[in-house]
PDB file of C-alpha atoms in Angstrom:
ATOM      1  CA  MET A   9    -159.597  98.900   0.064  1.00 54.00           C
ATOM      2  CA  MET A  10    -160.569  98.282   3.710  1.00 56.00           C
ATOM      3  CA  HIS A  11    -159.196  94.733   3.496  1.00 59.00           C
ATOM      4  CA  ASN A  12    -155.831  96.051   2.414  1.00 73.00           C
ATOM      5  CA  ILE A  13    -155.705  98.739   5.112  1.00 81.00           C
ATOM      6  CA  ARG A  14    -156.273  96.011   7.697  1.00 86.00           C
ATOM      7  CA  ASN A  15    -153.559  93.879   6.117  1.00 86.00           C
ATOM      8  CA  ILE A  16    -151.053  96.733   6.185  1.00 88.00           C
ATOM      9  CA  ALA A  17    -151.926  97.507   9.818  1.00 91.00           C
ATOM     10  CA  ALA A  18    -151.555  93.823  10.772  1.00 92.00           C
ATOM     11  CA  TYR A  19    -148.216  93.622   8.971  1.00 93.00           C
ATOM     12  CA  ILE A  20    -146.862  96.699  10.759  1.00 93.00           C
ATOM     13  CA  ALA A  21    -148.093  95.494  14.158  1.00 93.00           C
ATOM     14  CA  ASN A  22    -146.560  92.047  13.615  1.00 93.00           C
ATOM     15  CA  CYS A  23    -143.214  93.579  12.649  1.00 92.00           C
ATOM     16  CA  ILE A  24    -143.218  95.853  15.693  1.00 91.00           C
ATOM     17  CA  VAL A  25    -143.886  92.948  18.053  1.00 91.00           C
ATOM     18  CA  ALA A  26    -141.481  90.581  16.273  1.00 88.00           C
ATOM     19  CA  TYR A  27    -138.544  92.948  16.336  1.00 83.00           C
ATOM     20  CA  GLY A  28    -139.500  94.958  19.404  1.00 81.00           C
ATOM     21  CA  VAL A  29    -140.149  91.955  21.658  1.00 81.00           C
ATOM     22  CA  GLY A  30    -138.442  89.076  19.838  1.00 67.00           C
ATOM     23  CA  ALA A  31    -135.233  91.013  19.259  1.00 63.00           C
ATOM     24  CA  ASN A  32    -135.675  92.942  22.531  1.00 63.00           C
ATOM     25  CA  TYR A  33    -135.527  96.476  21.200  1.00 58.00           C
ATOM     26  CA  PHE A  34    -138.279  97.459  23.652  1.00 58.00           C
ATOM     27  CA  GLU A  35    -136.448  96.171  26.726  1.00 57.00           C
ATOM     28  CA  PRO A  36    -132.657  96.134  26.366  1.00 58.00           C
ATOM     29  CA  GLU A  37    -132.249  95.131  30.047  1.00 61.00           C
ATOM     30  CA  ARG A  38    -134.128  91.861  29.331  1.00 61.00           C
ATOM     31  CA  LYS A  39    -135.723  91.679  32.775  1.00 65.00           C
ATOM     32  CA  VAL A  40    -139.078  90.484  31.432  1.00 74.00           C
ATOM     33  CA  PHE A  41    -138.666  89.431  27.813  1.00 83.00           C
ATOM     34  CA  LYS A  42    -135.920  87.153  26.541  1.00 85.00           C
ATOM     35  CA  THR A  43    -134.724  87.091  22.955  1.00 83.00           C
ATOM     36  CA  ASN A  44    -135.500  84.107  20.750  1.00 84.00           C
ATOM     37  CA  LYS A  45    -131.810  83.208  20.864  1.00 85.00           C
ATOM     38  CA  GLN A  46    -131.751  83.226  24.674  1.00 87.00           C
ATOM     39  CA  ILE A  47    -134.815  80.985  24.942  1.00 90.00           C
ATOM     40  CA  SER A  48    -133.441  78.577  22.346  1.00 89.00           C
ATOM     41  CA  GLU A  49    -130.193  78.333  24.291  1.00 90.00           C
ATOM     42  CA  LEU A  50    -132.154  77.383  27.403  1.00 92.00           C
ATOM     43  CA  TYR A  51    -133.671  74.366  25.647  1.00 95.00           C
ATOM     44  CA  PRO A  52    -131.174  72.974  23.121  1.00 93.00           C
ATOM     45  CA  THR A  53    -132.412  70.076  21.019  1.00 96.00           C
ATOM     46  CA  LEU A  54    -131.028  67.915  18.230  1.00 96.00           C
ATOM     47  CA  PHE A  55    -133.755  69.306  16.000  1.00 97.00           C
ATOM     48  CA  THR A  56    -132.678  72.952  16.297  1.00 95.00           C
ATOM     49  CA  PRO A  57    -131.679  74.853  13.128  1.00 96.00           C
ATOM     50  CA  ALA A  58    -128.414  76.775  12.966  1.00 95.00           C
ATOM     51  CA  GLY A  59    -128.823  80.480  13.652  1.00 92.00           C
ATOM     52  CA  TRP A  60    -128.285  81.544  10.040  1.00 95.00           C
ATOM     53  CA  ALA A  61    -131.440  79.675   9.002  1.00 96.00           C
ATOM     54  CA  PHE A  62    -133.610  82.341  10.620  1.00 94.00           C
ATOM     55  CA  ALA A  63    -132.413  84.867   8.044  1.00 94.00           C
ATOM     56  CA  ILE A  64    -135.353  83.537   6.058  1.00 96.00           C
ATOM     57  CA  TRP A  65    -137.562  85.819   8.141  1.00 94.00           C
ATOM     58  CA  GLY A  66    -135.979  88.772   6.360  1.00 93.00           C
ATOM     59  CA  ILE A  67    -137.165  87.320   3.046  1.00 96.00           C
ATOM     60  CA  ILE A  68    -140.620  86.558   4.460  1.00 96.00           C
ATOM     61  CA  PHE A  69    -141.197  89.981   6.008  1.00 95.00           C
ATOM     62  CA  GLY A  70    -139.720  91.762   2.996  1.00 95.00           C
ATOM     63  CA  LEU A  71    -141.874  89.966   0.416  1.00 95.00           C
ATOM     64  CA  GLU A  72    -145.011  90.193   2.541  1.00 94.00           C
ATOM     65  CA  GLY A  73    -144.484  93.927   3.027  1.00 93.00           C
ATOM     66  CA  ILE A  74    -144.265  94.433  -0.741  1.00 92.00           C
ATOM     67  CA  SER A  75    -147.261  92.144  -1.244  1.00 91.00           C
ATOM     68  CA  VAL A  76    -149.662  93.950   1.094  1.00 89.00           C
ATOM     69  CA  LEU A  77    -148.754  97.277  -0.520  1.00 87.00           C
ATOM     70  CA  TRP A  78    -149.125  95.813  -4.020  1.00 84.00           C
ATOM     71  CA  MET A  79    -152.642  94.451  -3.440  1.00 79.00           C
ATOM     72  CA  ASN A  80    -154.540  97.727  -3.693  1.00 65.00           C
ATOM     73  CA  ASP A  81    -158.063  96.332  -3.524  1.00 58.00           C
ATOM     74  CA  ILE A  82    -158.315  92.718  -2.358  1.00 58.00           C
ATOM     75  CA  SER A  83    -162.116  92.596  -2.631  1.00 54.00           C
ATOM     76  CA  SER A  84    -161.850  93.119  -6.400  1.00 56.00           C
ATOM     77  CA  LEU A  85    -159.772  89.934  -6.678  1.00 61.00           C
ATOM     78  CA  GLY A  86    -162.658  87.740  -5.576  1.00 62.00           C
ATOM     79  CA  PRO A  87    -163.531  85.430  -2.649  1.00 66.00           C
ATOM     80  CA  CYS A  88    -160.222  83.553  -2.855  1.00 70.00           C
ATOM     81  CA  ALA A  89    -158.242  86.708  -2.043  1.00 73.00           C
ATOM     82  CA  GLU A  90    -160.684  87.659   0.699  1.00 78.00           C
ATOM     83  CA  GLN A  91    -160.080  84.236   2.295  1.00 79.00           C
ATOM     84  CA  GLY A  92    -156.336  84.760   2.045  1.00 85.00           C
ATOM     85  CA  SER A  93    -156.669  88.195   3.580  1.00 86.00           C
ATOM     86  CA  LYS A  94    -158.827  86.976   6.472  1.00 90.00           C
ATOM     87  CA  TYR A  95    -156.456  84.197   7.474  1.00 94.00           C
ATOM     88  CA  TRP A  96    -153.458  86.485   7.024  1.00 92.00           C
ATOM     89  CA  LEU A  97    -154.933  88.662   9.805  1.00 94.00           C
ATOM     90  CA  TYR A  98    -155.324  85.581  12.014  1.00 96.00           C
ATOM     91  CA  ALA A  99    -151.728  84.574  11.319  1.00 97.00           C
ATOM     92  CA  CYS A 100    -150.418  88.020  12.282  1.00 96.00           C
ATOM     93  CA  PHE A 101    -152.447  87.908  15.506  1.00 96.00           C
ATOM     94  CA  PHE A 102    -151.206  84.448  16.463  1.00 97.00           C
ATOM     95  CA  GLN A 103    -147.636  85.284  15.492  1.00 97.00           C
ATOM     96  CA  SER A 104    -147.609  88.355  17.716  1.00 95.00           C
ATOM     97  CA  GLY A 105    -148.977  86.181  20.517  1.00 96.00           C
ATOM     98  CA  TRP A 106    -146.296  83.559  19.880  1.00 96.00           C
ATOM     99  CA  THR A 107    -143.525  86.175  20.013  1.00 94.00           C
ATOM    100  CA  ILE A 108    -144.705  87.377  23.411  1.00 94.00           C
ATOM    101  CA  ALA A 109    -145.314  83.873  24.820  1.00 96.00           C
ATOM    102  CA  PHE A 110    -141.900  82.633  23.656  1.00 95.00           C
ATOM    103  CA  ALA A 111    -140.138  85.703  25.051  1.00 92.00           C
ATOM    104  CA  LEU A 112    -141.866  85.076  28.402  1.00 93.00           C
ATOM    105  CA  ASN A 113    -140.682  81.442  28.393  1.00 94.00           C
ATOM    106  CA  LYS A 114    -144.235  80.102  28.102  1.00 96.00           C
ATOM    107  CA  ILE A 115    -143.106  77.217  25.919  1.00 97.00           C
ATOM    108  CA  PRO A 116    -146.257  75.009  25.804  1.00 96.00           C
ATOM    109  CA  LEU A 117    -148.404  78.062  25.013  1.00 97.00           C
ATOM    110  CA  ALA A 118    -145.906  79.147  22.358  1.00 97.00           C
ATOM    111  CA  MET A 119    -146.140  75.698  20.750  1.00 97.00           C
ATOM    112  CA  ILE A 120    -149.943  75.921  20.554  1.00 97.00           C
ATOM    113  CA  LEU A 121    -149.750  79.404  19.057  1.00 98.00           C
ATOM    114  CA  MET A 122    -147.181  78.245  16.498  1.00 98.00           C
ATOM    115  CA  LEU A 123    -149.579  75.524  15.362  1.00 98.00           C
ATOM    116  CA  CYS A 124    -152.289  78.185  15.070  1.00 98.00           C
ATOM    117  CA  ILE A 125    -149.951  80.299  12.915  1.00 98.00           C
ATOM    118  CA  TYR A 126    -149.342  77.325  10.648  1.00 98.00           C
ATOM    119  CA  ALA A 127    -153.050  76.555  10.259  1.00 97.00           C
ATOM    120  CA  SER A 128    -153.787  80.212   9.498  1.00 97.00           C
ATOM    121  CA  MET A 129    -150.928  80.554   7.021  1.00 97.00           C
ATOM    122  CA  TYR A 130    -151.977  77.395   5.216  1.00 97.00           C
ATOM    123  CA  MET A 131    -155.501  78.766   4.754  1.00 95.00           C
ATOM    124  CA  CYS A 132    -154.029  82.121   3.733  1.00 94.00           C
ATOM    125  CA  TYR A 133    -151.768  80.469   1.159  1.00 95.00           C
ATOM    126  CA  THR A 134    -154.536  78.283  -0.293  1.00 93.00           C
ATOM    127  CA  GLY A 135    -156.751  81.337  -0.671  1.00 89.00           C
ATOM    128  CA  PHE A 136    -154.221  83.390  -2.593  1.00 88.00           C
ATOM    129  CA  ASN A 137    -153.046  80.324  -4.506  1.00 87.00           C
ATOM    130  CA  GLN A 138    -156.585  79.735  -5.748  1.00 84.00           C
ATOM    131  CA  CYS A 139    -156.484  83.210  -7.295  1.00 76.00           C
ATOM    132  CA  SER A 140    -153.334  82.215  -9.168  1.00 61.00           C
ATOM    133  CA  VAL A 141    -155.341  79.521 -10.981  1.00 57.00           C
ATOM    134  CA  ASN A 142    -157.174  82.361 -12.717  1.00 58.00           C
ATOM    135  CA  ASP A 143    -154.053  84.504 -13.118  1.00 56.00           C
ATOM    136  CA  GLN A 144    -150.972  82.544 -14.143  1.00 58.00           C
ATOM    137  CA  SER A 145    -148.748  85.645 -14.423  1.00 75.00           C
ATOM    138  CA  ILE A 146    -145.311  85.591 -12.850  1.00 82.00           C
ATOM    139  CA  ILE A 147    -146.048  88.897 -11.079  1.00 83.00           C
ATOM    140  CA  TRP A 148    -149.097  87.479  -9.317  1.00 83.00           C
ATOM    141  CA  TYR A 149    -147.159  84.383  -8.301  1.00 87.00           C
ATOM    142  CA  ILE A 150    -144.178  86.323  -6.889  1.00 89.00           C
ATOM    143  CA  LEU A 151    -146.194  88.998  -5.078  1.00 88.00           C
ATOM    144  CA  GLY A 152    -149.532  87.294  -4.449  1.00 88.00           C
ATOM    145  CA  VAL A 153    -148.590  83.703  -3.635  1.00 92.00           C
ATOM    146  CA  LEU A 154    -144.877  83.177  -2.971  1.00 95.00           C
ATOM    147  CA  PRO A 155    -144.551  85.341   0.196  1.00 95.00           C
ATOM    148  CA  TYR A 156    -147.313  83.435   1.954  1.00 96.00           C
ATOM    149  CA  CYS A 157    -146.105  80.077   0.689  1.00 97.00           C
ATOM    150  CA  ILE A 158    -142.623  80.657   2.135  1.00 98.00           C
ATOM    151  CA  HIS A 159    -144.167  81.779   5.421  1.00 98.00           C
ATOM    152  CA  CYS A 160    -146.452  78.743   5.534  1.00 97.00           C
ATOM    153  CA  ALA A 161    -143.642  76.319   4.727  1.00 98.00           C
ATOM    154  CA  TRP A 162    -141.309  77.798   7.323  1.00 98.00           C
ATOM    155  CA  VAL A 163    -143.810  77.860  10.195  1.00 98.00           C
ATOM    156  CA  GLY A 164    -144.726  74.276   9.346  1.00 97.00           C
ATOM    157  CA  GLY A 165    -141.147  73.321  10.156  1.00 97.00           C
ATOM    158  CA  ALA A 166    -141.088  75.750  13.075  1.00 97.00           C
ATOM    159  CA  SER A 167    -144.113  73.993  14.563  1.00 97.00           C
ATOM    160  CA  ILE A 168    -142.129  70.761  14.599  1.00 98.00           C
ATOM    161  CA  VAL A 169    -139.127  72.543  16.123  1.00 97.00           C
ATOM    162  CA  SER A 170    -141.476  73.927  18.771  1.00 97.00           C
ATOM    163  CA  MET A 171    -142.502  70.390  19.735  1.00 97.00           C
ATOM    164  CA  ASN A 172    -138.854  69.475  20.287  1.00 97.00           C
ATOM    165  CA  ILE A 173    -138.302  72.594  22.399  1.00 97.00           C
ATOM    166  CA  SER A 174    -141.346  71.650  24.463  1.00 97.00           C
ATOM    167  CA  ALA A 175    -139.837  68.200  25.033  1.00 97.00           C
ATOM    168  CA  ALA A 176    -136.633  69.822  26.324  1.00 96.00           C
ATOM    169  CA  TYR A 177    -138.695  72.232  28.433  1.00 96.00           C
ATOM    170  CA  LEU A 178    -140.493  69.275  30.025  1.00 96.00           C
ATOM    171  CA  HIS A 179    -137.124  67.524  30.630  1.00 94.00           C
ATOM    172  CA  LEU A 180    -138.129  64.388  28.760  1.00 96.00           C
ATOM    173  CA  HIS A 181    -135.556  61.589  28.790  1.00 95.00           C
ATOM    174  CA  PRO A 182    -132.777  61.981  26.171  1.00 95.00           C
ATOM    175  CA  SER A 183    -133.844  58.737  24.469  1.00 95.00           C
ATOM    176  CA  THR A 184    -137.339  60.166  24.009  1.00 97.00           C
ATOM    177  CA  GLN A 185    -135.918  63.406  22.665  1.00 97.00           C
ATOM    178  CA  LEU A 186    -133.716  61.460  20.252  1.00 97.00           C
ATOM    179  CA  GLN A 187    -136.721  59.536  18.931  1.00 97.00           C
ATOM    180  CA  LEU A 188    -138.635  62.790  18.612  1.00 97.00           C
ATOM    181  CA  ALA A 189    -135.782  64.367  16.624  1.00 97.00           C
ATOM    182  CA  TRP A 190    -135.762  61.450  14.162  1.00 98.00           C
ATOM    183  CA  SER A 191    -139.551  61.531  13.919  1.00 98.00           C
ATOM    184  CA  SER A 192    -139.440  65.283  13.361  1.00 98.00           C
ATOM    185  CA  THR A 193    -137.052  64.894  10.437  1.00 98.00           C
ATOM    186  CA  VAL A 194    -139.341  62.317   8.849  1.00 98.00           C
ATOM    187  CA  ALA A 195    -142.312  64.623   9.489  1.00 98.00           C
ATOM    188  CA  VAL A 196    -140.606  67.545   7.718  1.00 98.00           C
ATOM    189  CA  ILE A 197    -139.798  65.281   4.762  1.00 98.00           C
ATOM    190  CA  GLY A 198    -143.388  64.030   4.566  1.00 97.00           C
ATOM    191  CA  LEU A 199    -144.893  67.486   4.983  1.00 97.00           C
ATOM    192  CA  ALA A 200    -142.616  69.086   2.383  1.00 97.00           C
ATOM    193  CA  LEU A 201    -143.097  66.318  -0.190  1.00 96.00           C
ATOM    194  CA  GLY A 202    -146.822  66.080   0.412  1.00 96.00           C
ATOM    195  CA  MET A 203    -147.368  69.824   0.039  1.00 96.00           C
ATOM    196  CA  SER A 204    -145.139  70.016  -3.045  1.00 95.00           C
ATOM    197  CA  PHE A 205    -146.986  67.232  -4.854  1.00 94.00           C
ATOM    198  CA  TRP A 206    -150.458  68.248  -3.700  1.00 94.00           C
ATOM    199  CA  HIS A 207    -150.096  71.928  -4.625  1.00 92.00           C
ATOM    200  CA  LYS A 208    -147.515  71.443  -7.412  1.00 91.00           C
ATOM    201  CA  GLU A 209    -145.433  74.019  -5.567  1.00 93.00           C
ATOM    202  CA  PRO A 210    -141.603  73.874  -5.257  1.00 95.00           C
ATOM    203  CA  THR A 211    -141.357  76.237  -2.289  1.00 97.00           C
ATOM    204  CA  PHE A 212    -142.402  73.688   0.328  1.00 97.00           C
ATOM    205  CA  ALA A 213    -139.616  71.291  -0.617  1.00 97.00           C
ATOM    206  CA  ILE A 214    -136.989  74.035  -0.954  1.00 97.00           C
ATOM    207  CA  VAL A 215    -137.839  75.557   2.428  1.00 98.00           C
ATOM    208  CA  GLY A 216    -137.853  72.061   3.950  1.00 98.00           C
ATOM    209  CA  ALA A 217    -134.371  71.478   2.491  1.00 98.00           C
ATOM    210  CA  TRP A 218    -133.210  74.790   3.968  1.00 98.00           C
ATOM    211  CA  ALA A 219    -134.564  73.827   7.390  1.00 98.00           C
ATOM    212  CA  LEU A 220    -133.068  70.322   7.454  1.00 98.00           C
ATOM    213  CA  HIS A 221    -129.700  71.539   6.202  1.00 98.00           C
ATOM    214  CA  ALA A 222    -129.726  74.074   9.043  1.00 97.00           C
ATOM    215  CA  VAL A 223    -130.607  71.321  11.532  1.00 97.00           C
ATOM    216  CA  SER A 224    -127.671  69.230  10.304  1.00 97.00           C
ATOM    217  CA  ALA A 225    -125.365  72.271  10.591  1.00 96.00           C
ATOM    218  CA  PHE A 226    -126.422  73.233  14.128  1.00 95.00           C
ATOM    219  CA  ASP A 227    -123.396  73.724  16.404  1.00 92.00           C
ATOM    220  CA  GLN A 228    -124.534  71.458  19.203  1.00 91.00           C
ATOM    221  CA  PRO A 229    -123.720  72.839  22.671  1.00 91.00           C
ATOM    222  CA  GLU A 230    -121.981  70.879  25.381  1.00 91.00           C
ATOM    223  CA  ALA A 231    -125.277  69.958  27.032  1.00 89.00           C
ATOM    224  CA  LEU A 232    -126.353  68.018  23.939  1.00 92.00           C
ATOM    225  CA  GLN A 233    -122.941  66.420  23.571  1.00 91.00           C
ATOM    226  CA  ARG A 234    -123.230  65.100  27.123  1.00 92.00           C
ATOM    227  CA  ALA A 235    -126.819  63.911  26.723  1.00 92.00           C
ATOM    228  CA  PHE A 236    -126.430  62.005  23.445  1.00 95.00           C
ATOM    229  CA  GLU A 237    -123.863  59.523  22.207  1.00 94.00           C
ATOM    230  CA  PRO A 238    -121.539  60.820  19.444  1.00 94.00           C
ATOM    231  CA  ALA A 239    -122.654  58.022  17.127  1.00 95.00           C
ATOM    232  CA  ASP A 240    -126.322  58.959  17.606  1.00 96.00           C
ATOM    233  CA  ARG A 241    -125.628  62.611  16.911  1.00 96.00           C
ATOM    234  CA  SER A 242    -123.527  61.777  13.862  1.00 95.00           C
ATOM    235  CA  ARG A 243    -126.162  59.462  12.348  1.00 97.00           C
ATOM    236  CA  PHE A 244    -128.849  62.054  12.919  1.00 97.00           C
ATOM    237  CA  ARG A 245    -126.793  64.787  11.223  1.00 96.00           C
ATOM    238  CA  ARG A 246    -126.101  62.603   8.184  1.00 97.00           C
ATOM    239  CA  PHE A 247    -129.747  61.670   7.825  1.00 97.00           C
ATOM    240  CA  ALA A 248    -130.805  65.340   8.000  1.00 97.00           C
ATOM    241  CA  GLN A 249    -128.170  66.246   5.391  1.00 97.00           C
ATOM    242  CA  LEU A 250    -129.284  63.518   2.985  1.00 98.00           C
ATOM    243  CA  ALA A 251    -132.923  64.465   3.485  1.00 98.00           C
ATOM    244  CA  ALA A 252    -132.100  68.102   2.706  1.00 98.00           C
ATOM    245  CA  VAL A 253    -130.427  67.096  -0.572  1.00 98.00           C
ATOM    246  CA  GLY A 254    -133.418  64.968  -1.538  1.00 97.00           C
ATOM    247  CA  LEU A 255    -135.899  67.744  -0.789  1.00 98.00           C
ATOM    248  CA  LEU A 256    -133.835  70.255  -2.735  1.00 97.00           C
ATOM    249  CA  ALA A 257    -133.838  67.957  -5.773  1.00 97.00           C
ATOM    250  CA  ASN A 258    -137.596  67.573  -5.469  1.00 96.00           C
ATOM    251  CA  GLY A 259    -138.021  71.337  -5.163  1.00 96.00           C
ATOM    252  CA  LEU A 260    -135.950  71.995  -8.282  1.00 95.00           C
ATOM    253  CA  PHE A 261    -138.001  69.409 -10.182  1.00 94.00           C
ATOM    254  CA  HIS A 262    -141.255  71.132  -9.200  1.00 91.00           C
ATOM    255  CA  MET A 263    -139.721  74.514 -10.029  1.00 91.00           C
ATOM    256  CA  CYS A 264    -139.121  73.315 -13.585  1.00 91.00           C
ATOM    257  CA  LEU A 265    -142.715  72.094 -13.809  1.00 87.00           C
ATOM    258  CA  LEU A 266    -144.024  75.415 -12.465  1.00 83.00           C
ATOM    259  CA  SER A 267    -141.966  77.347 -14.997  1.00 82.00           C
ATOM    260  CA  TRP A 268    -143.277  75.127 -17.792  1.00 83.00           C
ATOM    261  CA  ARG A 269    -146.898  75.645 -16.709  1.00 75.00           C
ATOM    262  CA  MET A 270    -146.475  79.423 -16.632  1.00 74.00           C
ATOM    263  CA  GLN A 271    -145.032  79.433 -20.157  1.00 73.00           C
ATOM    264  CA  LYS A 272    -147.902  77.429 -21.654  1.00 65.00           C
TER     265      LYS A 272
END
């Protein structure tokens, strides 16, 4: 029971910081903290998702909130759940730190913290996913695995976005930023496909498709239009769009396999 109380407390604290600092409910005057949108506008990159993509956080926070309330006694679920719980606490700690660092315009620190979130969420996901090997029920998958898988997949992409923001923050040459954007797209493809095949999990590919579609749909500001040739921007958009379609197809394929395994 103590594990779950800590998880609930960490969830509440993370939500308070995320919406209080990240959305600036604590400081409407914005003299100290900037919103995520304001910081992103300071450092536009080709590898920036459209604003609507971040609606996924509503799904993540909603499912995780239900999950931590649903798991009444994590210790009774075995060592795998205890591992998931431990790294979930780390992820909440690092995510609160990232929210504050990003709002304070500490971009390199925010990038490091985002990578820490990803590492923690991956360990959290693998812990809870190991429990699902012993319990193949749809309820356990939806409430015990899926919330953390979506979170892990999204912050994996967010870590790559953070690297591009850091490049803009450091005023790297546009040609370097263009190469980084292309490399980032390839990295998301590789990460999503690798995770999907390794864990036999459709969520990584579907979230990757969501992210790359949002990158291709980003309304590029004038600063980017001046910095990059129209042909370069157009080719990059098309590649991101095609990659999103491919990842979505892969995700649907793995979803069919997952459904088949659960029905066996």
